[in-house]
Amino acid sequence: MELKKIHIIGLGLLGGSFALGIKKAFPSVKISGTDRNPTHLDEAISLGIIDEKSDHHPQGADIIIIATPVHTISPLLQKILDEIQPETLVMDFGSTKEEICKAISLHPKRQNYLAAHPIAGTEYSGPAAALPDLLLNKIMILCELEKTDLQLKAKAYEIFEALNMKIRFMEPHDHDNQLAFVSHLSHISSFMLGKTVLDKMENDKNIFNMAGSGFASTVRLAKSSPDMWTPIMQENKTNILEALNGYIKNLIDFRDNLVNDEYEELFDKMKNTNQIGNILDLKK
Amino acid sequence: MELKKIHIIGLGLLGGSFALGIKKAFPSVKISGTDRNPTHLDEAISLGIIDEKSDHHPQGADIIIIATPVHTISPLLQKILDEIQPETLVMDFGSTKEEICKAISLHPKRQNYLAAHPIAGTEYSGPAAALPDLLLNKIMILCELEKTDLQLKAKAYEIFEALNMKIRFMEPHDHDNQLAFVSHLSHISSFMLGKTVLDKMENDKNIFNMAGSGFASTVRLAKSSPDMWTPIMQENKTNILEALNGYIKNLIDFRDNLVNDEYEELFDKMKNTNQIGNILDLKK
């Protein structure tokens, strides 16, 4: 099977990087795209991310990719499923999956949809931040794979294989719940760490002169786009609250250990958490 | 002035990296050293970090560097100041400065001491983690510089300049207070984030399969050594509690906004925190 036409809605970091990755792996594929931000759309053309602008998905597209903020995905997906022909696969890249899968579960063309979430990103956004190798070797989570037509999902697999992505299968609820812990919580942790030091800067204006690479690493995600992250907070509220409450509790316990001079407790907690290094290294 | 003999106590990441940096910049300097961990001491020899083991600082050393966990620095420093000759400078690299400066403030050889803190490190520890360029171009904070003898501090400056370090001057209290926010808090944030996901892993054993680069970045410091960090918590308790309480409050406010569906508030908080990107970029 030869991929010919791909259409991408949302040409930011992820949509743009996917387009560049596809162009590198399949130079003959024609990529059209759209973005609600006209500046980004112009940039996507001038940066060679897409071949042509198109508000409407082209007739006979192999794949339509929705890479927009999560709250816009369900309505877009409904509309596209209503309109597409049987040979087109629609795939979204949202950071939450449960609500989207539920919203279209009874759609007569449910089998034309593949629920996907590539675990890839940087703290930057927009087409100028797109990188041809962003998706290379990364994890791609797929949900409810059994509900997607066999021949249609083969089109997506062709791309995933070309980008050497590692495929993982999850139920939508488990995806949203676990992502709250390993991704969404990291963003909140980073944003609030940044805010705490910015608050402090009101009295100590040169405080950032003292910041080293450790601070930069923990606060890097605080540069992320609130346009993307506010909808994620909203869509994944319940799971994020579970993760955030667990985190706050651990911080309060740590604080209380410190208040009470319980240094052995602090040592043991840090020592025990050191194992995360081995776990993350093994994963590589 | 030509540097000839340097002695380093504590041959971990920082002491070891400093030794390697000095060797690169001043190949003729003879470096002796010691470490309370005999394995580390052997490694330091076999890795070429030091030229010879020595429990006692050599006669006529130009500089003695104390790069041990913070709670051991004051007693060591007292003892060394008691023993050294007038031509030797003693310098420590502790992450806290107030208690140390106070402890030796009335020592008759106070002018032989320079309170220093290089803002450099990685999440790894021990001599095997040492890197010759770790200190290169990094910030070096100096406290109470006016209390150090002019000719003696010139010896230290020779090294700082060779490593192209950026010198900053701070009062010990301000140093400890601000470092609590831009360094010590980042470590707690990272350790407790790691703990929260490890707690979660008890029920979801594959959760780390879903972790991407964002999680890795926020949790990197959770690999840090508790032997080094427990004493920092203890020495800088008051300032760390100020920072940690501010962080917990910001997280609780964020959580409450989410509970109450106050998404505009969340958006504004994240948007406002985005400025940290420009601040950190400017600093480079």
Coordinates of C-alpha atoms in Angstrom, one line a residue:
Chain A
M1 CA 0.0 0.0 0.0
E2 CA 1.4 3.4 -0.9
L3 CA 0.6 6.5 1.1
K4 CA -0.3 9.4 -1.1
K5 CA -2.2 12.1 0.7
I6 CA -2.1 13.1 4.3
H7 CA -4.0 16.0 5.9
I8 CA -3.0 17.6 9.2
I9 CA -5.3 19.8 11.3
G10 CA -3.2 21.7 13.8
L11 CA 0.4 22.5 12.7
G12 CA 2.0 23.2 16.0
L13 CA 4.9 21.3 17.6
L14 CA 3.4 17.9 17.3
G15 CA 1.4 18.2 14.1
G16 CA 4.3 20.0 12.4
S17 CA 6.9 17.5 13.6
F18 CA 4.8 14.6 12.4
A19 CA 4.5 16.3 9.0
L20 CA 8.3 16.8 8.8
G21 CA 8.9 13.2 9.9
I22 CA 6.5 11.8 7.2
K23 CA 8.2 14.0 4.5
K24 CA 11.6 12.6 5.5
A25 CA 10.4 9.0 5.4
F26 CA 7.9 9.2 2.5
P27 CA 9.1 12.0 0.2
S28 CA 6.4 11.4 -2.3
V29 CA 3.5 11.9 0.1
K30 CA 1.5 15.1 -0.4
I31 CA 0.7 16.8 2.8
S32 CA -2.0 19.4 3.2
G33 CA -2.9 21.1 6.4
T34 CA -4.7 23.8 8.3
D35 CA -4.4 25.8 11.6
R36 CA -6.8 28.2 13.2
N37 CA -3.9 30.6 13.6
P38 CA -3.2 32.2 10.2
T39 CA 0.4 33.1 11.1
H40 CA 1.1 29.5 12.0
L41 CA -0.5 28.4 8.8
D42 CA 1.8 30.7 6.8
E43 CA 4.8 29.6 8.8
A44 CA 3.9 26.0 8.1
I45 CA 4.0 26.7 4.3
S46 CA 7.2 28.8 4.4
L47 CA 9.0 26.2 6.6
G48 CA 8.0 23.4 4.2
I49 CA 6.0 21.6 6.8
I50 CA 3.0 21.2 4.5
D51 CA 2.7 21.4 0.7
E52 CA -0.6 23.2 0.6
K53 CA -3.1 25.0 2.9
S54 CA -6.5 23.5 2.8
D55 CA -9.5 24.1 5.2
H56 CA -11.1 21.0 4.0
H57 CA -9.6 17.6 4.1
P58 CA -8.8 16.4 0.6
Q59 CA -10.9 13.8 -1.2
G60 CA -9.3 10.4 -1.0
A61 CA -6.9 11.3 1.9
D62 CA -5.1 8.3 3.3
I63 CA -4.9 9.7 6.8
I64 CA -6.3 12.8 8.5
I65 CA -4.4 13.8 11.7
I66 CA -6.0 16.0 14.3
A67 CA -3.3 17.6 16.4
T68 CA -5.2 20.4 18.1
P69 CA -5.8 21.2 21.8
V70 CA -7.8 18.4 23.4
H71 CA -11.1 20.2 23.9
T72 CA -11.4 20.8 20.2
I73 CA -10.8 17.2 19.2
S74 CA -14.2 15.5 19.8
P75 CA -16.3 18.0 17.8
L76 CA -13.7 18.0 15.0
L77 CA -13.6 14.2 14.9
Q78 CA -17.4 13.9 14.8
K79 CA -17.6 16.2 11.9
I80 CA -14.7 14.6 10.0
L81 CA -16.1 11.1 10.5
D82 CA -19.5 12.3 9.2
E83 CA -17.8 13.5 6.0
I84 CA -15.0 11.1 5.1
Q85 CA -14.9 8.3 2.6
P86 CA -14.3 4.6 3.7
E87 CA -10.6 4.6 2.7
T88 CA -9.6 7.4 5.0
L89 CA -8.2 6.9 8.5
V90 CA -8.6 9.6 11.1
M91 CA -6.2 9.8 14.0
D92 CA -5.8 12.3 16.8
F93 CA -2.8 13.0 19.0
G94 CA -4.6 14.3 22.1
S95 CA -3.0 13.9 25.6
T96 CA -6.3 12.6 26.9
K97 CA -8.2 9.7 25.3
E98 CA -11.2 8.7 27.4
E99 CA -13.6 11.5 26.7
I100 CA -12.8 11.4 23.0
C101 CA -13.2 7.7 22.6
K102 CA -16.5 7.9 24.5
A103 CA -17.8 10.8 22.4
I104 CA -17.5 8.9 19.1
S105 CA -18.0 5.3 20.4
L106 CA -21.4 4.9 18.6
H107 CA -20.4 6.7 15.4
P108 CA -21.2 4.5 12.3
K109 CA -17.7 5.2 11.1
R110 CA -15.9 4.4 14.4
Q111 CA -13.7 1.9 12.6
N112 CA -12.2 4.8 10.6
Y113 CA -10.7 6.3 13.8
L114 CA -7.5 5.4 15.6
A115 CA -7.0 6.9 19.1
A116 CA -3.2 7.8 19.3
H117 CA -0.9 9.6 21.7
P118 CA 2.7 10.1 20.8
I119 CA 4.9 10.6 23.9
A120 CA 7.0 13.3 22.4
G121 CA 7.3 17.0 22.9
T122 CA 9.4 19.9 24.0
E123 CA 8.5 22.9 26.1
Y124 CA 8.1 25.0 22.8
S125 CA 5.1 25.3 20.6
G126 CA 4.0 26.4 17.1
P127 CA 5.3 25.2 13.7
A128 CA 8.7 27.0 14.2
A129 CA 9.3 24.5 17.1
A130 CA 8.6 21.5 14.9
L131 CA 11.5 19.0 14.4
P132 CA 11.7 16.2 11.8
D133 CA 13.0 13.7 14.3
L134 CA 10.8 14.6 17.3
L135 CA 8.8 11.4 16.9
L136 CA 11.7 9.1 16.0
N137 CA 12.1 6.2 18.4
K138 CA 9.4 7.6 20.7
I139 CA 6.5 5.8 22.4
M140 CA 3.2 5.8 20.6
I141 CA 0.2 4.8 22.7
L142 CA -2.8 3.4 20.9
C143 CA -6.2 3.0 22.6
E144 CA -9.1 0.6 21.6
L145 CA -7.0 -0.6 18.6
E146 CA -9.5 -3.5 18.1
K147 CA -12.2 -1.0 17.1
T148 CA -10.2 0.3 14.1
D149 CA -10.5 -1.3 10.7
L150 CA -7.5 -3.6 10.0
Q151 CA -6.6 -2.1 6.6
L152 CA -6.9 1.4 7.8
K153 CA -4.8 1.0 10.9
A154 CA -2.1 -0.6 8.6
K155 CA -1.7 2.8 7.0
A156 CA -0.9 4.3 10.4
Y157 CA 1.5 1.5 11.2
E158 CA 3.4 2.1 8.0
I159 CA 4.3 5.6 9.4
F160 CA 4.9 4.4 13.0
E161 CA 7.4 1.8 11.7
A162 CA 9.2 4.2 9.4
L163 CA 9.7 6.5 12.5
N164 CA 10.7 3.4 14.5
M165 CA 8.1 4.2 17.2
K166 CA 7.5 1.9 20.1
I167 CA 3.8 0.9 20.2
R168 CA 2.0 0.5 23.5
F169 CA -1.6 -0.5 23.9
M170 CA -3.8 0.9 26.7
E171 CA -7.4 1.3 27.7
P172 CA -8.5 5.0 27.4
H173 CA -9.2 5.3 31.1
D174 CA -5.9 3.8 32.1
H175 CA -4.1 6.0 29.6
D176 CA -5.6 9.2 31.1
N177 CA -5.1 8.1 34.6
Q178 CA -1.4 7.1 34.2
L179 CA -0.6 10.1 32.0
A180 CA -1.9 12.3 34.8
F181 CA 1.0 11.0 36.9
V182 CA 3.9 10.8 34.4
S183 CA 3.1 13.8 32.3
H184 CA 0.3 16.2 33.5
L185 CA 1.6 16.3 37.1
S186 CA 5.1 17.1 35.9
H187 CA 3.8 20.1 34.1
I188 CA 1.9 21.4 37.2
S189 CA 5.0 20.7 39.3
S190 CA 7.1 22.7 36.9
F191 CA 4.6 25.6 36.5
M192 CA 4.2 26.0 40.3
L193 CA 7.9 25.7 40.9
G194 CA 8.4 28.5 38.4
K195 CA 5.7 30.6 40.0
T196 CA 7.2 30.1 43.5
V197 CA 10.5 31.5 42.4
L198 CA 8.9 34.3 40.4
D199 CA 6.9 35.2 43.5
K200 CA 10.2 35.3 45.4
M201 CA 11.8 37.4 42.7
E202 CA 9.6 40.3 43.8
N203 CA 11.9 40.8 46.7
D204 CA 15.1 39.3 45.4
K205 CA 15.3 40.5 41.8
N206 CA 18.6 38.7 41.0
I207 CA 17.6 35.3 42.3
F208 CA 17.8 33.7 38.8
N209 CA 21.5 34.5 38.7
M210 CA 21.9 31.7 41.2
A211 CA 20.0 29.2 39.2
G212 CA 21.9 26.3 37.8
S213 CA 21.1 23.4 35.5
G214 CA 19.1 21.5 38.1
F215 CA 16.6 24.3 38.5
A216 CA 16.4 24.7 34.7
S217 CA 15.6 21.1 34.3
T218 CA 12.8 21.0 36.9
V219 CA 11.3 24.2 35.6
R220 CA 11.6 23.6 31.8
L221 CA 8.0 22.5 31.3
A222 CA 6.8 25.9 32.8
K223 CA 7.5 27.3 29.3
S224 CA 4.7 25.1 27.9
S225 CA 1.7 26.6 26.2
P226 CA -1.3 27.3 28.4
D227 CA -3.5 27.1 25.3
M228 CA -2.7 23.5 25.2
W229 CA -2.5 22.7 28.9
T230 CA -5.7 24.4 30.2
P231 CA -7.9 22.1 28.1
I232 CA -5.9 19.1 29.3
M233 CA -6.5 20.1 33.0
Q234 CA -10.2 20.4 32.2
E235 CA -10.5 17.1 30.3
N236 CA -8.5 15.1 32.7
K237 CA -9.6 16.8 35.9
T238 CA -10.4 13.7 38.0
N239 CA -7.1 11.9 37.2
I240 CA -5.0 15.0 37.6
L241 CA -6.6 15.6 41.0
E242 CA -5.7 12.1 42.1
A243 CA -2.1 12.7 41.0
L244 CA -1.8 16.2 42.4
N245 CA -3.3 15.3 45.7
G246 CA -0.8 12.5 46.1
Y247 CA 2.0 14.9 45.2
I248 CA 0.8 17.5 47.7
K249 CA 0.5 14.9 50.4
N250 CA 4.1 13.7 49.8
L251 CA 5.3 17.3 49.9
I252 CA 3.4 18.0 53.1
D253 CA 4.8 14.8 54.8
F254 CA 8.3 15.8 53.7
R255 CA 7.8 19.3 55.1
D256 CA 6.5 17.9 58.4
N257 CA 9.5 15.5 58.6
L258 CA 11.7 18.6 58.2
V259 CA 9.8 20.7 60.8
N260 CA 10.2 17.8 63.2
D261 CA 13.9 17.2 62.5
E262 CA 13.1 13.7 61.3
Y263 CA 16.2 13.4 59.1
E264 CA 16.3 9.6 59.0
E265 CA 12.9 9.7 57.4
L266 CA 14.0 12.3 54.9
F267 CA 17.1 10.2 54.1
D268 CA 15.1 7.1 53.6
K269 CA 12.5 8.8 51.4
M270 CA 15.2 10.2 49.1
K271 CA 17.2 7.0 49.1
N272 CA 14.1 5.0 48.2
T273 CA 13.2 7.4 45.4
N274 CA 16.7 7.1 43.9
Q275 CA 15.5 3.8 42.3
I276 CA 13.7 6.0 39.7
G277 CA 17.1 6.4 38.1
N278 CA 17.5 2.7 37.4
I279 CA 13.9 2.5 36.2
L280 CA 14.2 5.3 33.8
D281 CA 17.6 4.0 32.5
L282 CA 16.2 0.5 31.9
K283 CA 13.3 2.1 29.9
K284 CA 15.8 3.6 27.4
Chain B
M1 CA 52.2 33.6 41.2
E2 CA 52.4 30.0 40.3
L3 CA 50.1 27.4 41.8
K4 CA 52.0 24.3 42.9
K5 CA 50.2 22.2 45.4
I6 CA 46.4 21.7 45.9
H7 CA 44.8 19.4 48.3
I8 CA 41.2 18.3 48.0
I9 CA 39.1 16.8 50.8
G10 CA 36.1 14.9 49.3
L11 CA 36.6 13.5 45.8
G12 CA 33.0 13.2 44.7
L13 CA 31.3 14.8 41.7
L14 CA 32.3 18.4 42.7
G15 CA 35.7 17.9 44.3
G16 CA 36.6 15.4 41.5
S17 CA 35.5 17.7 38.7
F18 CA 37.3 20.6 40.2
A19 CA 40.5 18.5 40.4
L20 CA 40.1 17.5 36.7
G21 CA 39.4 21.1 35.7
I22 CA 42.6 22.3 37.5
K23 CA 44.7 19.5 35.9
K24 CA 43.5 20.6 32.5
A25 CA 44.2 24.3 33.1
F26 CA 47.4 23.9 35.2
P27 CA 49.1 20.7 34.1
S28 CA 52.0 21.2 36.5
V29 CA 50.0 21.5 39.7
K30 CA 50.3 18.6 42.0
I31 CA 47.0 17.5 43.5
S32 CA 46.7 15.4 46.6
G33 CA 43.4 14.4 48.1
T34 CA 41.4 12.3 50.5
D35 CA 37.9 10.8 50.9
R36 CA 36.3 9.1 53.8
N37 CA 35.1 6.4 51.3
P38 CA 38.2 4.2 50.6
T39 CA 36.7 2.9 47.3
H40 CA 36.2 6.5 46.1
L41 CA 39.7 7.3 47.1
D42 CA 41.1 4.4 45.0
E43 CA 38.9 5.4 42.1
A44 CA 40.2 9.0 42.3
I45 CA 43.7 7.7 41.9
S46 CA 42.9 5.2 39.1
L47 CA 40.9 7.8 37.2
G48 CA 43.7 10.3 37.5
I49 CA 41.7 12.8 39.5
I50 CA 44.4 13.1 42.1
D51 CA 48.2 12.5 42.0
E52 CA 48.4 11.1 45.5
K53 CA 46.4 10.1 48.5
S54 CA 47.0 12.0 51.6
D55 CA 45.1 12.1 54.9
H56 CA 47.0 15.2 55.9
H57 CA 47.1 18.4 53.9
P58 CA 50.6 18.9 52.5
Q59 CA 53.0 21.4 53.9
G60 CA 53.0 24.6 51.8
A61 CA 49.8 23.8 49.9
D62 CA 48.5 26.8 47.9
I63 CA 44.9 25.8 48.3
I64 CA 43.0 23.2 50.4
I65 CA 39.5 22.6 49.1
I66 CA 36.7 21.1 51.2
A67 CA 34.1 19.4 49.0
T68 CA 32.3 17.2 51.6
P69 CA 28.7 17.1 52.7
V70 CA 27.7 20.4 54.4
H71 CA 27.4 19.1 58.0
T72 CA 31.1 18.0 58.0
I73 CA 32.5 21.3 56.7
S74 CA 32.6 23.5 59.8
P75 CA 34.5 21.0 62.0
L76 CA 36.9 20.2 59.2
L77 CA 37.4 23.9 58.5
Q78 CA 38.1 24.7 62.1
K79 CA 40.7 22.0 62.3
I80 CA 42.4 22.9 59.1
L81 CA 42.5 26.6 60.0
D82 CA 44.2 25.7 63.3
E83 CA 46.9 23.8 61.4
I84 CA 47.7 25.6 58.2
Q85 CA 50.5 28.0 57.4
P86 CA 49.9 31.6 56.4
E87 CA 50.4 30.9 52.7
T88 CA 47.5 28.4 52.4
L89 CA 44.0 29.3 51.3
V90 CA 41.1 27.1 52.5
M91 CA 38.0 27.1 50.4
D92 CA 34.8 25.1 50.8
F93 CA 32.1 24.2 48.2
G94 CA 29.1 23.7 50.5
S95 CA 25.6 24.4 49.3
T96 CA 24.9 26.4 52.5
K97 CA 27.1 29.2 53.7
E98 CA 25.6 31.0 56.7
E99 CA 26.3 28.4 59.5
I100 CA 29.8 27.8 58.2
C101 CA 30.8 31.5 58.0
K102 CA 29.4 32.0 61.5
A103 CA 31.2 29.0 63.0
I104 CA 34.7 30.3 61.9
S105 CA 34.0 34.1 62.1
L106 CA 36.2 34.6 65.1
H107 CA 39.0 32.2 64.1
P108 CA 42.4 34.0 64.2
K109 CA 43.0 32.7 60.6
R110 CA 39.6 33.7 59.2
Q111 CA 41.5 35.6 56.5
N112 CA 42.8 32.3 55.2
Y113 CA 39.3 31.1 54.3
L114 CA 37.2 31.8 51.2
A115 CA 33.5 30.8 51.3
A116 CA 32.6 29.5 47.9
H117 CA 29.8 27.7 46.2
P118 CA 30.0 26.7 42.5
I119 CA 26.6 26.3 40.9
A120 CA 27.4 23.2 39.0
G121 CA 26.4 19.6 39.3
T122 CA 24.6 16.6 37.9
E123 CA 22.3 14.1 39.4
Y124 CA 25.2 11.7 39.7
S125 CA 27.8 11.4 42.5
G126 CA 31.2 10.0 43.3
P127 CA 34.5 10.4 41.5
A128 CA 33.4 8.3 38.5
A129 CA 30.8 11.0 37.8
A130 CA 33.4 13.8 37.8
L131 CA 33.9 15.8 34.5
P132 CA 36.8 18.0 33.6
D133 CA 34.5 20.7 32.2
L134 CA 31.8 20.6 34.9
L135 CA 32.9 23.9 36.3
L136 CA 33.6 25.6 33.0
N137 CA 31.7 28.8 32.4
K138 CA 29.6 28.2 35.6
I139 CA 28.6 30.6 38.3
M140 CA 30.8 30.7 41.4
I141 CA 29.2 32.4 44.4
L142 CA 31.6 33.9 46.9
C143 CA 30.5 35.1 50.4
E144 CA 32.2 37.6 52.7
L145 CA 35.0 38.1 50.1
E146 CA 36.2 41.1 52.1
K147 CA 37.2 38.9 55.0
T148 CA 39.7 36.9 52.9
D149 CA 43.3 38.0 52.5
L150 CA 44.0 39.7 49.2
Q151 CA 46.9 37.6 48.1
L152 CA 45.3 34.4 49.2
K153 CA 42.1 35.0 47.3
A154 CA 44.1 35.9 44.2
K155 CA 45.2 32.2 44.2
A156 CA 41.5 31.1 43.9
Y157 CA 40.8 33.7 41.3
E158 CA 43.5 32.3 39.1
I159 CA 41.6 29.1 39.0
F160 CA 38.2 30.7 38.6
E161 CA 39.5 32.7 35.6
A162 CA 41.1 29.7 34.0
L163 CA 37.7 27.9 34.2
N164 CA 36.0 31.1 32.9
M165 CA 33.7 31.1 35.9
K166 CA 31.2 33.9 36.5
I167 CA 31.8 35.3 39.9
R168 CA 28.8 36.5 42.0
F169 CA 29.0 38.1 45.5
M170 CA 26.4 37.4 48.2
E171 CA 25.9 37.7 51.9
P172 CA 25.8 34.2 53.5
H173 CA 22.2 34.6 54.7
D174 CA 21.0 35.7 51.3
H175 CA 22.9 32.9 49.6
D176 CA 21.2 30.3 51.7
N177 CA 17.8 31.8 51.4
Q178 CA 17.9 32.2 47.6
L179 CA 19.5 28.9 47.0
A180 CA 16.6 27.3 49.0
F181 CA 14.4 28.5 46.2
V182 CA 16.5 27.9 43.1
S183 CA 18.2 24.7 44.0
H184 CA 17.1 23.0 47.2
L185 CA 13.4 23.3 46.4
S186 CA 14.0 21.8 42.9
H187 CA 15.5 18.8 44.6
I188 CA 12.5 18.3 46.9
S189 CA 10.1 18.8 44.1
S190 CA 11.9 16.2 42.0
F191 CA 12.2 13.7 44.8
M192 CA 8.6 13.9 45.8
L193 CA 7.4 13.8 42.2
G194 CA 9.4 10.6 41.8
K195 CA 7.9 9.2 45.0
T196 CA 4.4 10.0 43.9
V197 CA 4.9 8.0 40.7
L198 CA 6.7 5.2 42.5
D199 CA 3.7 5.0 44.9
K200 CA 1.4 4.8 41.9
M201 CA 3.5 2.1 40.3
E202 CA 2.4 -0.3 43.1
N203 CA -0.9 -0.6 41.2
D204 CA 0.3 0.2 37.7
K205 CA 3.5 -1.6 37.3
N206 CA 4.2 -0.4 33.7
I207 CA 3.5 3.3 34.3
F208 CA 7.0 4.2 33.5
N209 CA 6.6 2.9 30.0
M210 CA 4.5 6.0 29.4
A211 CA 7.0 8.5 30.7
G212 CA 8.5 10.9 28.2
S213 CA 11.3 13.4 28.2
G214 CA 9.2 15.9 30.2
F215 CA 8.9 13.6 33.1
A216 CA 12.5 12.6 32.9
S217 CA 13.5 16.3 33.1
T218 CA 11.4 17.1 36.2
V219 CA 12.4 13.9 38.0
R220 CA 16.1 13.9 37.1
L221 CA 17.3 15.4 40.5
A222 CA 15.5 12.5 42.3
K223 CA 18.7 10.5 41.5
S224 CA 20.7 12.8 43.7
S225 CA 22.6 11.5 46.7
P226 CA 20.7 11.5 50.1
D227 CA 24.1 11.5 51.8
M228 CA 24.6 15.0 50.4
W229 CA 21.1 16.2 50.5
T230 CA 19.9 15.3 54.0
P231 CA 22.6 17.5 55.6
I232 CA 21.6 20.4 53.3
M233 CA 18.0 20.0 54.5
Q234 CA 19.2 20.1 58.1
E235 CA 21.6 23.1 57.7
N236 CA 19.2 25.2 55.6
K237 CA 16.0 24.1 57.3
T238 CA 14.5 27.6 57.9
N239 CA 15.0 28.8 54.4
I240 CA 13.9 25.5 52.8
L241 CA 10.7 25.6 54.9
E242 CA 10.0 29.1 53.5
A243 CA 10.5 27.9 49.9
L244 CA 8.6 24.6 50.4
N245 CA 5.7 26.2 52.1
G246 CA 5.4 28.7 49.3
Y247 CA 5.5 25.9 46.8
I248 CA 2.9 23.8 48.7
K249 CA 0.6 26.8 48.9
N250 CA 0.9 27.4 45.1
L251 CA 0.1 23.8 44.4
I252 CA -2.9 23.8 46.8
D253 CA -4.2 27.0 45.1
F254 CA -3.8 25.4 41.7
R255 CA -5.6 22.2 42.9
D256 CA -8.4 24.4 44.3
N257 CA -8.8 26.2 41.1
L258 CA -9.1 22.9 39.3
V259 CA -11.6 21.5 41.8
N260 CA -13.7 24.7 41.3
D261 CA -13.4 24.6 37.5
E262 CA -11.6 28.0 37.5
Y263 CA -9.9 27.5 34.2
E264 CA -9.2 31.1 33.5
E265 CA -7.3 31.3 36.7
L266 CA -5.3 28.3 35.7
F267 CA -4.6 29.7 32.3
D268 CA -3.5 33.0 33.7
K269 CA -1.2 31.3 36.2
M270 CA 0.5 29.2 33.6
K271 CA 0.7 32.1 31.1
N272 CA 2.3 34.3 33.7
T273 CA 4.8 31.7 34.6
N274 CA 5.8 31.3 30.9
Q275 CA 8.0 34.4 31.5
I276 CA 10.5 32.1 33.2
G277 CA 11.6 31.0 29.8
N278 CA 12.8 34.4 28.8
I279 CA 14.4 35.0 32.2
L280 CA 16.4 31.8 32.0
D281 CA 17.3 32.4 28.3
L282 CA 18.5 35.9 29.1
K283 CA 20.7 34.5 31.9
K284 CA 22.6 32.3 29.5

